[in-house]
Coordinates of C-alpha atoms in Angstrom, one line a residue:
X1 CA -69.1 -62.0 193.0
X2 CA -71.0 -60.1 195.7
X3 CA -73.7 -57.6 194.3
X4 CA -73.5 -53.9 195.0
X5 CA -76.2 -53.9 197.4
X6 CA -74.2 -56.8 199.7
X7 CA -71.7 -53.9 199.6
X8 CA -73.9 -51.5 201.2
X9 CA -75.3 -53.7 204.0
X10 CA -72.1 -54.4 204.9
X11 CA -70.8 -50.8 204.9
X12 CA -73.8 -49.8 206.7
X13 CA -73.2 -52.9 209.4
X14 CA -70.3 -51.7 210.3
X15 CA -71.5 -48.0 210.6
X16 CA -74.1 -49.4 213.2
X17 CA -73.6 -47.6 216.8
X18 CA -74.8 -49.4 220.0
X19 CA -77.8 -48.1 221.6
X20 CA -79.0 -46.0 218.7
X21 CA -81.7 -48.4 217.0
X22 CA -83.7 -47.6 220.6
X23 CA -83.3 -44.2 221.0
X24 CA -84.2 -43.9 216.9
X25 CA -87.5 -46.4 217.1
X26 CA -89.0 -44.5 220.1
X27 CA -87.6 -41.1 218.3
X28 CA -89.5 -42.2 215.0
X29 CA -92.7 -43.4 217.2
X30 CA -92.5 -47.2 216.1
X31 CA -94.9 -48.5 219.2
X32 CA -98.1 -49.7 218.3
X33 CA -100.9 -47.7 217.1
X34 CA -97.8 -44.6 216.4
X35 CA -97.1 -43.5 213.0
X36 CA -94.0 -45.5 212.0
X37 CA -95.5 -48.5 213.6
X38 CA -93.9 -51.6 213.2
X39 CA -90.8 -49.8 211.6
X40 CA -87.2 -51.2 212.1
X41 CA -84.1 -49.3 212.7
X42 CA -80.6 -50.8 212.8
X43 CA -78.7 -47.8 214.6
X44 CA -77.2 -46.0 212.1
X45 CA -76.2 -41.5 212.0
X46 CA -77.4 -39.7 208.7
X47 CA -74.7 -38.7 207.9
X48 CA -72.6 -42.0 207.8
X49 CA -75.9 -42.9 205.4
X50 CA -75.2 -40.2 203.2
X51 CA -71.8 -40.9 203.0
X52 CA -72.5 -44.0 202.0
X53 CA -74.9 -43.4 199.2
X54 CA -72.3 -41.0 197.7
X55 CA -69.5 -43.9 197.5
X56 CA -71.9 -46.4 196.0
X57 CA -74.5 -44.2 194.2
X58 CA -72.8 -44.5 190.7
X59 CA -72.4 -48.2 191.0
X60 CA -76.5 -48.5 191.9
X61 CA -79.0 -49.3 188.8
X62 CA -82.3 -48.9 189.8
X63 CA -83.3 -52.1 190.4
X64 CA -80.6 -52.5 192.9
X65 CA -81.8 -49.6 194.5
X66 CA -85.1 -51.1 194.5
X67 CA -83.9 -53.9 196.8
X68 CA -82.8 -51.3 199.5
X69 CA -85.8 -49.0 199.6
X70 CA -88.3 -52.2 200.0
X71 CA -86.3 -53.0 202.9
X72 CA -87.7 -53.5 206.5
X73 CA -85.3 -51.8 207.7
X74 CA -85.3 -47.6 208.1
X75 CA -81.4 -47.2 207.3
X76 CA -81.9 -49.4 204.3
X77 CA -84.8 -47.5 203.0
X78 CA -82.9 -43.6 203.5
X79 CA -79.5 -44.9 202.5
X80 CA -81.5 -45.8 199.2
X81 CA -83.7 -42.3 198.6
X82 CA -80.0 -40.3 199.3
X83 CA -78.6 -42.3 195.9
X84 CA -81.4 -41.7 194.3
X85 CA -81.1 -38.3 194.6
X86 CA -77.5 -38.4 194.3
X87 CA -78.5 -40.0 190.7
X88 CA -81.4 -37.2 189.9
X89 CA -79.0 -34.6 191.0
X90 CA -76.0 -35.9 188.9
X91 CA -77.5 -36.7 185.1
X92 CA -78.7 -33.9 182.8
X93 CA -80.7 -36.5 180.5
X94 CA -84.0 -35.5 181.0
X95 CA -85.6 -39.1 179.9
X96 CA -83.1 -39.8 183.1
X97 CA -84.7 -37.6 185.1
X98 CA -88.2 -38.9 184.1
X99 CA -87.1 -42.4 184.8
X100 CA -86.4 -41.5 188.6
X101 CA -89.2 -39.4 188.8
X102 CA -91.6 -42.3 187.7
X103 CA -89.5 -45.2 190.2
X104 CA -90.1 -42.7 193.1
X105 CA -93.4 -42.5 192.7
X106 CA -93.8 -46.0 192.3
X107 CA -92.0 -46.6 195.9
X108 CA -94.1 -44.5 197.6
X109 CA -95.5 -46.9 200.0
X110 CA -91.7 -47.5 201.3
X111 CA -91.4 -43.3 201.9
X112 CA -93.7 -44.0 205.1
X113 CA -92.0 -41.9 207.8
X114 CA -91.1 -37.7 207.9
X115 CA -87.9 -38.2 207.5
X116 CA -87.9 -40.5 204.6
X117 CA -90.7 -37.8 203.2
X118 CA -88.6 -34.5 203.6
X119 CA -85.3 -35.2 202.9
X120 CA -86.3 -36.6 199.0
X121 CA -89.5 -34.9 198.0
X122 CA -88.5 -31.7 197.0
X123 CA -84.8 -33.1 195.5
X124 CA -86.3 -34.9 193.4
X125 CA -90.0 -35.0 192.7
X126 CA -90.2 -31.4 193.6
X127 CA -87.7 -30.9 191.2
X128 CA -89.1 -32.5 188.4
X129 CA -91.8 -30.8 188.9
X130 CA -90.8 -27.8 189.1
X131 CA -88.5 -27.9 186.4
X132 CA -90.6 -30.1 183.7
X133 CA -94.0 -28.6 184.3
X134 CA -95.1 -31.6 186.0
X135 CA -97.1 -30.1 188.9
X136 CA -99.5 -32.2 188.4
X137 CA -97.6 -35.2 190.4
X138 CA -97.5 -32.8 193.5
X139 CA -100.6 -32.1 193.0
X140 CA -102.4 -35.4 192.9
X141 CA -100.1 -36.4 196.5
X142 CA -101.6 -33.7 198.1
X143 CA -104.6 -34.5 197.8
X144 CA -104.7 -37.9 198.5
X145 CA -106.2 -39.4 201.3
X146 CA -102.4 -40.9 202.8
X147 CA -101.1 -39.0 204.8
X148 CA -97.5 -39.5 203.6
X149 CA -98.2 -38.9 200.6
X150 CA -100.0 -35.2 201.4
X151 CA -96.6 -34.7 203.0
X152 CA -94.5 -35.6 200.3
X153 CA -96.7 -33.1 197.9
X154 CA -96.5 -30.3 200.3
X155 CA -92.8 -30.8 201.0
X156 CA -92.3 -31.4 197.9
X157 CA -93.0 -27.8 197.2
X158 CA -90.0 -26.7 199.4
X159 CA -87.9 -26.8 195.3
X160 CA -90.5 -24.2 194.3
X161 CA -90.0 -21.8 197.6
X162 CA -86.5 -22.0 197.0
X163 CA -87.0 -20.3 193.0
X164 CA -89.5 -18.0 194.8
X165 CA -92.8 -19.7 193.4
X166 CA -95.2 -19.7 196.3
X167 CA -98.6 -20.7 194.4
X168 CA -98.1 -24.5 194.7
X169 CA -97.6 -24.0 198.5
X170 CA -99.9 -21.6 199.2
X171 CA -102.7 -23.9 197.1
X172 CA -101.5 -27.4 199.0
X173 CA -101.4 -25.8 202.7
X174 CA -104.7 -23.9 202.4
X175 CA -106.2 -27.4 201.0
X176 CA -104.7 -29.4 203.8
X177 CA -104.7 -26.9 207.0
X178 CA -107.3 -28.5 209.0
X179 CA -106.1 -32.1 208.6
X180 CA -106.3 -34.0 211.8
X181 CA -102.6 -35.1 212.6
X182 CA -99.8 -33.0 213.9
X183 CA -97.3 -34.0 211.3
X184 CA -99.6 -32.2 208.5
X185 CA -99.7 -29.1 210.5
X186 CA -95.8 -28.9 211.1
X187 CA -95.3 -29.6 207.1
X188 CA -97.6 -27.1 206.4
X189 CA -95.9 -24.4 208.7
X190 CA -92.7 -25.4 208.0
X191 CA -93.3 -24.5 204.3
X192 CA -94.9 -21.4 205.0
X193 CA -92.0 -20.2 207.2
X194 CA -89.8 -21.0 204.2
X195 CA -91.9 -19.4 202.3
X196 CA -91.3 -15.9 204.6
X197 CA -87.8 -16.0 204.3
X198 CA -87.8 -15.6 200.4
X199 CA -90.7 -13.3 201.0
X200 CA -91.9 -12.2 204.4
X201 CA -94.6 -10.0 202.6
X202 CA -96.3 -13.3 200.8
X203 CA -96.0 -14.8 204.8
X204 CA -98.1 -11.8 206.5
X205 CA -100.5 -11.7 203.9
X206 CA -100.8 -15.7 204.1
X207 CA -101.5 -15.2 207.8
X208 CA -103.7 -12.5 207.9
X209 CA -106.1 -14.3 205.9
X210 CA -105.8 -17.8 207.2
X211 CA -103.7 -17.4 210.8
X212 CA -107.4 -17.8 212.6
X213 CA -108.2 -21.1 211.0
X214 CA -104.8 -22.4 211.5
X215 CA -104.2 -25.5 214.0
X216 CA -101.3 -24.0 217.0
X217 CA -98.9 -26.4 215.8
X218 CA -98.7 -24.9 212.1
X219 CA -98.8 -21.7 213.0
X220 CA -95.8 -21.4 215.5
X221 CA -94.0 -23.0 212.8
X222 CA -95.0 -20.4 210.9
X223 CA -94.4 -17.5 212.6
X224 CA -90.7 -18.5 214.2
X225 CA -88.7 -16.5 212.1
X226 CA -90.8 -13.1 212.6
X227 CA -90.2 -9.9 214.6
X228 CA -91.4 -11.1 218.2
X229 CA -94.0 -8.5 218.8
X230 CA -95.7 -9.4 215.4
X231 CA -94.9 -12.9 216.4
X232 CA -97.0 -12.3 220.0
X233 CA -99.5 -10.8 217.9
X234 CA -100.4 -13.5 215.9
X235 CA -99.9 -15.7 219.0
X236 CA -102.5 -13.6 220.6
X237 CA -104.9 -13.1 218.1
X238 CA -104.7 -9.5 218.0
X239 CA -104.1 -9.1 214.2

């Protein structure tokens, strides 16, 4: 009898379009000495991933799972974090919830591109932590010295945003603003423009405080939703 997981690899083969694995593996800077070096793509859309964790989610245990997001392969390793958020999302057993919680975090060296990062951090660890008073677990990410993992903490944050709690955010940007790599600063602005649209009050008085100190990158990101003459101002430097 073939296993649940031989089911997804085939689904997924056939979901495979010509020409994509390229465009995705330059896309995801694979090359040497990139960020997702050495990472393997097989050509697949997101949303044909999605659509395939939803069909097979219920079927997956956790070890199955497992299998998938230790993959080599990038398509593999997504396809596997969307049923595992299809499985946090679905269950209100909280020793259920804890159980996912505690196998997320100990995959995190397969979460090792932005992508993989963003789209289940704040689903389900940001979750958890938002909802079981486990702020701790972002906590310890975004201070780490791996840089996915500060991503995955700050992202992670995006839950809080959402149920207007801005300290978390606020704490994990301001700790991580003058990190060295691009991908850092566009998390952090990212969250603080998310941040602005809940509460464009806690933005400006974010970025009058800290816009100064704040890499280019993080604060355009920051600042794309505003007015544009405030925007020019901050631009400018003429707050």
């Amino acid at each position: 009898m073939e296993s649940a997981v031989t089911h997804i690899r085939e689904a997924l083969a056939a979901l495979v379009l010509p020409g994509k694995a390229a465009i995705s593996q330059k896309f995801f800077k694979t090359g040497t000495g990139e960020y997702g070096e050495g990472d393997i793509f097989l050509g697949i859309s997101v949303p044909d991933q999605r659509a395939v964790a939803k069909a097979f989610y219920q079927e997956m245990s956790l070890d199955e799972i497992s299998q998938l997001l230790s993959s080599e392969y990038h398509e593999y390793r997504l396809t596997a974090l969307f049923m595992l958020i299809n499985k946090f999302q679905k269950t209100k057993v909280p020793v259920e919830k804890e159980a996912i919680a505690e196998f997320y975090l100990s995959h995190l060296l397969y979460i090792n591109n932005w992508d993989l990062a963003d789209s289940s951090s704040y689903p389900i660890l940001g979750s958890y932590a938002y909802e079981y008073d486990r702020e701790d677990l972002l906590r310890t990410l975004a201070r780490s010295d791996q840089m996915w993992h500060k991503r995955i903490g700050v992202v992670g944050t995006l839950y809080h945003i959402r149920k207007h709690s801005f300290g978390l955010t606020k704490e994990f940007v301001t700790h991580n603003l003058k990190h060295p790599h691009d991908l850092m600063h566009k998390a952090n602005g990212w969250m603080l423009r998310e941040m602005g649209k809940k509460d464009p009050d806690e933005l400006i008085r974010y970025l009058d405080q800290y816009c100064r100190e704040m890499p280019r990158t993080c604060l355009r990101y920051a600042i794309e939703k505003l007015d544009e003459p405030l925007r020019q101002k901050y631009l400018k430097g003429k707050i």
